[in-house]
Amino acid sequence: MSKMATVDPSTTTSSHHHETGSSHTGTEPCCGAVQCKDGKVEPVDIFYAAKLGMLIPCQEFIEHLGTAVLHTCDEKGHTPLHWAALGGHTAVVRYFIDCKAPLDKPSENKLGPRPIHWACVRGHVGIVDLLLQHGVPIDTPDSKGCTPLIIACQYGQTVVAAYLMSKGARLQMLDHEGDNALHWACFKGQAELVRLLIFSGFNPRQRDNYGQTPLHLACINGNLNIVKELVEEDDVEIDLEDKNGKTPLMLAVGRKHHSIESYLTTRLERKRTILGAMPKFDWQTLLFGPPGNSKGALLFFICSVLFWGYPMYIFKVIPYTLQDMQALHLLFFLDNCLMWYFLYQASTTEPGYLPRDTQEYHNSIRQAAHFDGWQAGANPLSRLCHTCRLVKPLRSKHCRVCNRCVDCFDHHCPYIYNCVGFRNRGPFLCFVTSTLTAMWIALYLVWTVLHVKGWDILVLVGFLEMVFFSLIALAVSCMAWYMVAMNVTTNERLNMKRYEYLKDGNGRFYNPFRRSVKDNCMEYFHMRKPLTEGEVEIMNARVNIV
């Protein structure tokens, strides 16, 4: 079995069991599809006008050519409604519906996708809702047997999948190779979607025509979190063979997914122990951490300080500087004590894990079928975490490493072997700052030794190493303190375009949490209460009015 070739977003995925041929780039304009007039781009056909969502040109083409043009296909076999659905152009789709366009006509090509399939590719719930309201069957298949739900799962559109299931999409529908939506979600590495599908009733042990379970396909993809969920949460057997005699472990080995290989090997050894074999002590996991969550960075820091930094300090620095710099050495000692204390606190303090399997989540899922604001762009499912089954508060995020939702998530830091969140962000910032201070003091002391003793190769190497790491620590500390002063998290800074609460009415970045530097710092260290979601909504409303 080999992974399929990359498929462009205008076509549905054919198969993950065999290579597919190269696909056309359906989202690119055709040569000569537009013409320029007085500096303006004007489409020369209704297909390109629908692709761009240009309602007035679409109206002009239909007035000139008649509604029959909506039944025609371009050179790639797609109708104008296909292109409008792909682009999520609700006004154009609604106009085509009023003009009696064929709503469920398949493309005239090998895969035969229908307009609703293309809407699912891009996650346009409003378009899907509009088509279903006007009679498109919710389980209409393409020529490969893929339903809208399967297409949504192929492209990781969790919200569309949740919407379709709430509207009654049949879970048992299979494509022509026996794969259902769960098989595809596992193969595509959509961890959150996998949990939603299993929670909704999909069987995690179901085999396809090739004898492969979702676990087989997750091992092909290489997503360790999905493999863990299937094995630990759903008790999927890890030694099942497909029709080619391949187990999930063998597939992971063949694809060189070493973390999954290590994890499944450990699980198999544990299973043999339960069955009576001699137990094997897993020292590697105990020392270096489980697969996918290595302690390497933390161990590197600890070992560098304990077995390189401190011996250098004791044998190369103290003999030449202690007598003349006793106060500085005392400051260095106290700063190191603080550094280790804050490292312990940041590493062992629970970062702010949110409670799982909440009633609010279940209510939101049940109410999705009765929500009538899809076509207006509203989305009541956007803040759901289907892995933890909760409604995420503002500023929270699901950590892929810890596999938990964290309140006021900043980032996952391998050097503390923990997430940085609401509860441990203070110790983390103090750890970073005290580490930088210790490096600066050590740099000054080593520079003094070089002046007193002369050029010692070990001291010089230590000095250059500290220069390198102190520059990194300086950059991290400055950025951390800057974000504290601005009241923004690392996650928000890197992904600001994803969060609607960080945008004003014109779509520009706006931080509703920012107050004075003093108030921001007090909030960071829990000396002042953060803004509530209601207060944030009021502030955003005021900005949008202005």
XYZ file of C-alpha atoms in Angstrom:
546
model
C 0.000 0.000 0.000
C 1.355 3.423 -0.839
C 0.111 6.830 -0.070
C -1.862 8.644 -2.735
C -0.475 11.524 -4.706
C -1.399 15.013 -3.631
C -4.838 15.988 -4.892
C -5.811 19.550 -5.620
C -8.641 21.065 -3.581
C -11.047 21.184 -6.462
C -11.266 17.407 -6.746
C -12.226 14.717 -4.293
C -9.687 12.218 -3.104
C -9.717 8.952 -4.953
C -8.010 6.332 -2.846
C -5.377 5.893 -0.190
C -4.639 2.313 -1.241
C -3.171 3.032 -4.667
C -1.357 5.898 -6.340
C -3.552 8.202 -8.367
C -2.536 9.936 -11.512
C -1.574 13.556 -11.541
C -4.553 15.823 -11.093
C -5.323 19.068 -12.799
C -5.086 22.331 -10.918
C -8.741 23.105 -10.867
C -8.511 26.267 -8.834
C -6.319 28.123 -11.301
C -7.888 30.319 -13.985
C -7.867 29.052 -17.506
C -5.780 30.872 -20.069
C -7.849 33.667 -21.516
C -10.496 33.422 -18.779
C -10.233 37.134 -18.044
C -9.709 40.275 -20.027
C -8.602 43.698 -18.889
C -10.623 46.794 -19.668
C -9.720 50.196 -18.284
C -7.543 48.513 -15.676
C -10.383 46.260 -14.486
C -10.495 42.476 -14.663
C -13.578 41.178 -16.436
C -14.371 37.452 -16.771
C -14.998 36.160 -20.271
C -17.225 33.285 -19.145
C -19.623 32.466 -16.333
C -17.334 29.786 -14.917
C -14.603 32.232 -13.978
C -17.151 34.777 -12.770
C -18.620 32.129 -10.455
C -15.134 31.158 -9.299
C -14.424 34.745 -8.251
C -17.872 35.238 -6.724
C -18.724 38.091 -9.095
C -22.515 38.258 -8.847
C -23.193 41.048 -11.364
C -21.177 39.438 -14.211
C -22.945 36.135 -13.468
C -26.301 37.901 -13.798
C -25.223 39.493 -17.066
C -24.088 36.170 -18.539
C -27.401 34.516 -17.635
C -29.430 37.424 -19.017
C -27.470 37.201 -22.264
C -27.165 33.405 -22.623
C -30.182 32.212 -20.659
C -30.365 29.835 -17.710
C -29.283 26.949 -19.929
C -25.686 28.082 -19.398
C -25.951 26.830 -15.808
C -26.365 23.291 -17.144
C -23.157 23.440 -19.195
C -19.694 22.390 -18.097
C -16.297 23.936 -18.688
C -13.429 22.079 -20.347
C -12.716 20.322 -17.050
C -16.275 19.093 -16.669
C -17.513 21.409 -13.911
C -20.662 23.534 -13.823
C -20.751 27.179 -12.669
C -22.369 26.038 -9.421
C -19.349 23.849 -8.687
C -17.057 26.886 -8.777
C -19.376 29.064 -6.715
C -19.687 26.310 -4.081
C -15.924 25.807 -3.953
C -15.364 29.505 -3.342
C -18.092 29.758 -0.720
C -19.873 32.532 -2.597
C -23.279 32.372 -0.916
C -24.880 35.187 -2.926
C -23.875 33.607 -6.253
C -25.043 30.141 -5.149
C -28.355 31.554 -4.009
C -28.799 33.334 -7.354
C -28.008 30.138 -9.283
C -30.585 28.288 -7.182
C -33.174 30.933 -8.032
C -32.294 30.403 -11.699
C -33.005 26.664 -11.403
C -29.402 25.549 -11.724
C -28.785 21.787 -11.384
C -27.894 21.435 -7.717
C -26.764 17.818 -7.670
C -25.180 17.401 -11.090
C -21.839 15.549 -10.986
C -18.805 16.847 -12.820
C -18.123 15.193 -16.137
C -14.811 13.680 -15.149
C -13.382 10.579 -13.492
C -14.247 11.470 -9.889
C -17.645 13.025 -10.584
C -17.873 15.376 -7.578
C -21.083 17.297 -7.017
C -21.304 20.940 -5.854
C -21.946 19.914 -2.257
C -18.726 17.889 -2.298
C -16.752 20.967 -3.324
C -18.376 23.019 -0.575
C -17.251 20.342 1.901
C -13.682 20.462 0.570
C -13.320 24.079 1.653
C -15.518 23.804 4.762
C -18.273 26.160 3.607
C -21.035 25.137 6.010
C -23.341 27.906 4.786
C -23.210 26.584 1.215
C -23.799 23.015 2.391
C -26.754 24.179 4.472
C -28.185 26.100 1.516
C -27.910 23.119 -0.849
C -29.481 20.739 1.660
C -32.375 23.131 2.201
C -33.087 23.011 -1.531
C -33.233 19.265 -1.818
C -29.706 17.963 -2.325
C -29.494 14.510 -0.667
C -27.224 14.614 2.356
C -25.529 11.323 1.388
C -25.206 11.963 -2.358
C -22.064 10.123 -3.560
C -19.485 10.949 -6.199
C -18.320 8.372 -8.732
C -16.003 6.811 -6.107
C -18.792 6.434 -3.575
C -17.608 9.315 -1.366
C -20.428 11.118 0.430
C -20.211 14.738 1.631
C -19.332 13.465 5.110
C -16.463 11.384 3.744
C -15.211 14.324 1.680
C -15.332 16.607 4.731
C -13.232 14.082 6.664
C -10.757 13.712 3.812
C -10.008 17.418 4.058
C -10.202 17.749 7.838
C -13.313 19.928 7.898
C -14.439 19.137 11.439
C -17.218 21.710 11.600
C -18.777 20.483 8.326
C -18.571 16.891 9.538
C -20.277 17.788 12.835
C -22.960 19.705 10.962
C -23.658 16.849 8.519
C -23.926 14.286 11.308
C -26.253 16.565 13.250
C -28.415 16.745 10.113
C -28.625 12.961 9.853
C -25.802 11.909 7.533
C -25.547 8.107 7.544
C -22.467 6.917 9.412
C -22.339 3.517 7.731
C -21.803 4.887 4.211
C -18.659 3.534 2.529
C -16.734 4.477 -0.584
C -16.055 1.858 -3.263
C -13.042 0.533 -1.356
C -14.944 0.029 1.881
C -13.580 3.079 3.689
C -15.853 5.238 5.806
C -15.332 8.740 7.182
C -13.339 7.422 10.164
C -10.920 5.525 7.935
C -10.231 8.707 5.987
C -9.858 10.889 9.073
C -7.247 8.465 10.446
C -5.414 8.283 7.147
C -5.324 12.070 6.865
C -4.123 12.528 10.468
C -7.141 14.500 11.707
C -6.908 13.696 15.438
C -9.732 15.942 16.623
C -12.027 14.721 13.858
C -11.286 11.099 14.764
C -12.501 11.661 18.305
C -15.664 13.389 17.065
C -16.472 10.500 14.711
C -15.944 7.803 17.333
C -17.956 9.811 19.844
C -20.738 10.044 17.227
C -20.926 6.283 16.798
C -18.289 5.128 14.287
C -16.769 1.704 14.919
C -12.981 2.058 15.438
C -12.470 -1.637 14.592
C -14.271 -1.676 11.241
C -12.230 -3.071 8.354
C -12.283 -1.861 4.761
C -12.033 -3.961 1.605
C -8.293 -4.370 2.214
C -8.802 -5.639 5.763
C -7.427 -2.478 7.291
C -8.797 -0.877 10.441
C -8.528 2.829 11.219
C -5.441 1.945 13.293
C -3.690 0.596 10.186
C -4.363 3.832 8.350
C -3.250 5.976 11.294
C 0.048 4.102 11.299
C 0.449 4.786 7.584
C -0.100 8.495 8.188
C 2.180 8.628 11.219
C -0.014 10.528 13.675
C 1.007 9.249 17.101
C -1.874 10.944 18.947
C -4.454 9.111 16.829
C -2.669 5.808 17.380
C -2.627 6.398 21.138
C -6.306 7.342 21.199
C -7.358 4.252 19.245
C -5.271 1.916 21.386
C -5.807 3.428 24.832
C -9.299 4.932 24.585
C -10.967 2.484 22.187
C -8.971 -0.713 22.904
C -8.318 -1.404 19.219
C -6.201 -4.541 18.807
C -2.670 -3.709 17.706
C -1.757 -7.117 16.282
C -4.520 -7.460 13.656
C -3.322 -8.263 10.143
C -4.792 -6.836 6.952
C -5.280 -8.922 3.791
C -1.599 -8.479 2.942
C -0.545 -9.842 6.326
C 0.545 -6.420 7.593
C -0.020 -5.382 11.201
C -0.169 -1.715 12.263
C 3.357 -2.042 13.667
C 4.694 -3.383 10.374
C 3.111 -0.501 8.479
C 4.660 2.028 10.884
C 8.076 0.404 10.480
C 7.739 0.461 6.696
C 6.910 4.186 6.731
C 9.747 4.922 9.208
C 7.406 6.377 11.834
C 9.807 5.670 14.693
C 7.707 7.175 17.490
C 4.733 4.958 16.571
C 7.055 1.980 16.189
C 8.425 2.562 19.697
C 4.972 3.055 21.160
C 3.416 -0.059 19.598
C 6.456 -2.170 20.469
C 6.104 -1.119 24.104
C 2.395 -1.942 24.055
C 3.047 -5.380 22.574
C 5.688 -6.134 25.202
C 3.271 -5.036 27.908
C 0.628 -7.331 26.440
C 3.030 -10.280 26.485
C 3.849 -9.495 30.121
C 0.177 -9.665 31.017
C -0.067 -13.002 29.198
C 2.710 -14.459 31.322
C 5.974 -13.498 29.690
C 8.869 -12.080 31.692
C 8.398 -8.330 32.283
C 10.876 -5.999 30.598
C 11.868 -2.795 32.349
C 11.335 0.134 30.016
C 14.247 2.278 31.159
C 14.310 4.292 27.946
C 10.769 5.657 28.411
C 11.433 6.297 32.098
C 14.586 8.272 31.334
C 13.825 9.995 28.050
C 10.022 10.170 28.123
C 7.341 8.383 26.090
C 7.220 8.504 22.272
C 6.112 11.906 21.044
C 6.979 13.687 24.305
C 10.730 13.494 24.726
C 12.592 14.781 27.759
C 15.641 15.435 25.579
C 15.625 19.230 25.827
C 15.121 19.208 29.608
C 17.848 16.600 30.090
C 20.196 18.593 27.859
C 19.718 21.692 29.989
C 20.152 19.868 33.295
C 23.188 17.875 32.175
C 24.848 20.908 30.577
C 24.588 22.856 33.808
C 25.411 20.046 36.243
C 28.158 18.234 34.333
C 29.732 21.070 32.355
C 28.769 24.454 33.754
C 29.217 23.797 37.469
C 32.512 21.824 37.171
C 33.917 24.669 35.069
C 32.748 27.170 37.657
C 34.209 25.229 40.595
C 37.598 24.309 39.100
C 38.250 27.123 36.607
C 36.446 30.199 37.912
C 36.308 30.150 41.721
C 40.089 29.816 42.285
C 40.768 33.042 40.341
C 37.788 35.234 41.260
C 36.363 34.293 44.659
C 38.641 36.467 46.771
C 37.974 39.676 44.826
C 34.333 39.071 43.869
C 32.647 37.474 46.858
C 29.444 39.504 46.514
C 29.098 38.545 42.863
C 29.602 34.873 43.696
C 26.943 35.114 46.390
C 24.571 36.714 43.886
C 25.376 33.937 41.404
C 24.618 31.293 44.029
C 21.292 32.848 45.004
C 20.286 33.308 41.363
C 21.025 29.642 40.627
C 18.894 28.587 43.587
C 16.030 30.647 42.199
C 16.576 29.220 38.719
C 16.251 25.619 39.906
C 13.267 26.485 42.087
C 11.379 28.141 39.233
C 12.311 25.313 36.856
C 10.792 22.836 39.311
C 7.675 24.956 39.724
C 7.186 25.517 35.977
C 7.789 21.846 35.205
C 5.619 20.274 37.898
C 2.767 22.792 38.166
C -0.321 21.764 36.205
C -0.503 24.480 33.489
C -4.259 24.906 33.590
C -5.848 21.826 32.036
C -9.519 22.363 31.321
C -12.119 19.796 32.470
C -13.060 17.234 29.829
C -16.385 15.840 28.644
C -18.474 18.843 29.662
C -22.233 19.169 29.382
C -21.816 22.409 27.444
C -20.088 20.466 24.671
C -22.908 17.941 24.383
C -25.498 20.726 24.307
C -23.629 22.495 21.497
C -23.500 19.319 19.400
C -27.219 18.684 19.856
C -28.162 22.260 19.007
C -26.096 22.404 15.796
C -28.894 20.779 13.784
C -31.329 23.517 14.833
C -29.001 26.469 14.306
C -30.179 28.723 11.485
C -27.276 31.158 11.150
C -24.931 29.050 8.988
C -25.546 30.990 5.793
C -24.809 34.268 7.579
C -21.345 32.973 8.478
C -22.034 32.243 12.150
C -20.460 29.076 13.536
C -21.519 27.691 16.935
C -19.044 24.803 16.637
C -15.845 26.782 16.037
C -14.716 26.663 19.661
C -15.410 22.993 20.303
C -12.581 20.599 21.081
C -13.752 17.148 20.047
C -10.758 15.441 21.627
C -11.418 16.827 25.122
C -15.167 17.269 24.421
C -15.431 20.795 25.742
C -16.162 24.331 24.598
C -12.832 26.145 24.636
C -12.738 29.471 26.493
C -11.054 32.443 24.858
C -7.241 32.149 24.751
C -7.276 28.381 25.380
C -5.917 25.805 22.948
C -5.507 22.055 22.642
C -1.872 21.005 23.050
C -0.964 18.204 20.658
C 1.904 17.032 22.867
C 0.012 16.877 26.167
C -3.243 16.039 24.337
C -5.173 18.354 26.654
C -6.809 21.770 26.339
C -4.909 24.389 28.344
C -6.382 27.600 29.747
C -4.623 30.717 28.393
C -2.283 28.485 26.379
C 1.066 30.070 25.538
C 3.169 27.242 24.119
C 4.530 23.798 24.925
C 8.081 24.191 26.193
C 10.341 21.112 25.944
C 12.851 22.705 28.331
C 10.390 22.472 31.216
C 8.707 19.335 29.814
C 5.332 20.991 30.227
C 2.893 23.405 28.653
C 3.035 27.068 29.630
C -0.451 28.136 30.610
C -2.495 30.117 33.089
C -1.213 28.411 36.243
C 2.518 28.083 35.575
C 3.286 31.062 33.328
C 4.650 33.080 36.266
C 7.246 30.463 37.306
C 8.165 29.958 33.644
C 8.909 33.642 33.091
C 10.918 33.790 36.316
C 12.848 30.686 35.240
C 13.747 32.246 31.894
C 14.763 35.531 33.537
C 16.855 33.915 36.284
C 18.591 31.723 33.705
C 19.535 34.785 31.677
C 20.816 36.565 34.790
C 22.933 33.551 35.760
C 24.439 33.457 32.263
C 25.337 37.141 32.384
C 27.078 36.760 35.743
C 28.886 33.655 34.523
C 30.013 35.473 31.375
C 31.510 38.283 33.416
C 33.285 35.841 35.727
C 34.714 33.788 32.845
C 35.843 36.947 31.067
C 37.670 37.966 34.217
C 39.392 34.552 34.366
C 40.567 34.926 30.778
C 42.125 38.279 31.657
C 43.769 36.996 34.837
C 44.930 33.557 33.719
C 45.301 34.031 30.002
C 43.832 31.983 27.189
C 42.791 28.595 28.546
C 41.194 26.379 25.910
C 38.492 24.955 28.201
C 37.618 28.361 29.601
C 37.497 29.808 26.099
C 35.160 27.046 24.891
C 32.938 27.591 27.919
C 32.922 31.333 27.290
C 31.910 30.964 23.636
C 29.225 28.446 24.570
C 27.766 30.811 27.146
C 27.818 33.684 24.653
C 25.767 31.589 22.235
C 23.201 30.413 24.777
C 22.986 33.781 26.504
C 22.000 35.391 23.196
C 19.222 32.810 22.834
C 18.129 33.361 26.444
C 18.192 37.132 25.890
C 15.950 36.834 22.830
C 13.525 34.519 24.633
C 13.416 36.706 27.745
C 12.910 39.934 25.814
C 10.119 38.409 23.731
C 8.484 36.889 26.805
C 8.519 40.157 28.738
C 7.294 42.073 25.692
C 4.305 39.759 25.336
C 3.582 40.106 29.054
C 3.604 43.879 28.679
C 1.293 43.661 25.661
C -0.916 40.954 27.243
C -0.681 38.550 24.319
C 0.348 34.884 24.311
C 2.845 33.173 22.022
C 0.022 31.174 20.467
C -1.994 34.331 19.762
C 1.027 36.102 18.297
C 1.792 33.244 15.913
C -1.820 32.452 14.978
C -3.535 35.826 15.278
C -5.296 35.397 11.928
C -7.182 32.351 13.240
C -8.890 34.063 16.150
C -11.855 36.313 15.488
C -11.594 37.919 18.929
C -8.219 39.360 17.832
C -9.702 41.218 14.848
C -11.508 44.498 14.530
C -14.397 45.194 12.156
C -11.990 45.534 9.216
C -10.191 42.274 9.902
C -7.061 43.981 11.272
C -5.285 42.787 14.426
C -6.790 44.138 17.617
C -5.957 42.994 21.150
C -8.955 43.458 23.483
C -6.943 42.216 26.483
C -4.320 44.949 26.331
C -4.400 47.500 29.146
C -1.577 49.476 30.734
C 1.785 47.757 31.099
C 1.352 47.729 34.873
C -2.103 46.167 34.686
C -0.926 43.622 32.109
C 1.962 42.530 34.326
C -0.303 42.325 37.366
C -2.747 40.163 35.411
C 0.060 37.880 34.229
C 1.165 37.211 37.817
C -2.448 36.784 39.039
C -2.547 40.037 40.986
C -5.440 41.306 38.879
C -8.408 39.437 37.419
C -8.416 38.962 33.619
C -11.236 40.275 31.481
C -14.287 38.049 31.195
C -15.602 36.893 27.825
C -18.549 39.243 28.214
C -16.227 42.213 28.710
C -14.180 41.191 25.665
C -17.324 41.003 23.537
C -18.357 44.486 24.666
C -14.925 45.908 23.830
C -14.927 44.247 20.401
C -18.407 45.605 19.718
C -17.247 49.140 20.551
C -14.243 48.820 18.238
C -16.424 47.518 15.389
C -18.820 50.458 15.816
C -15.954 52.916 15.677
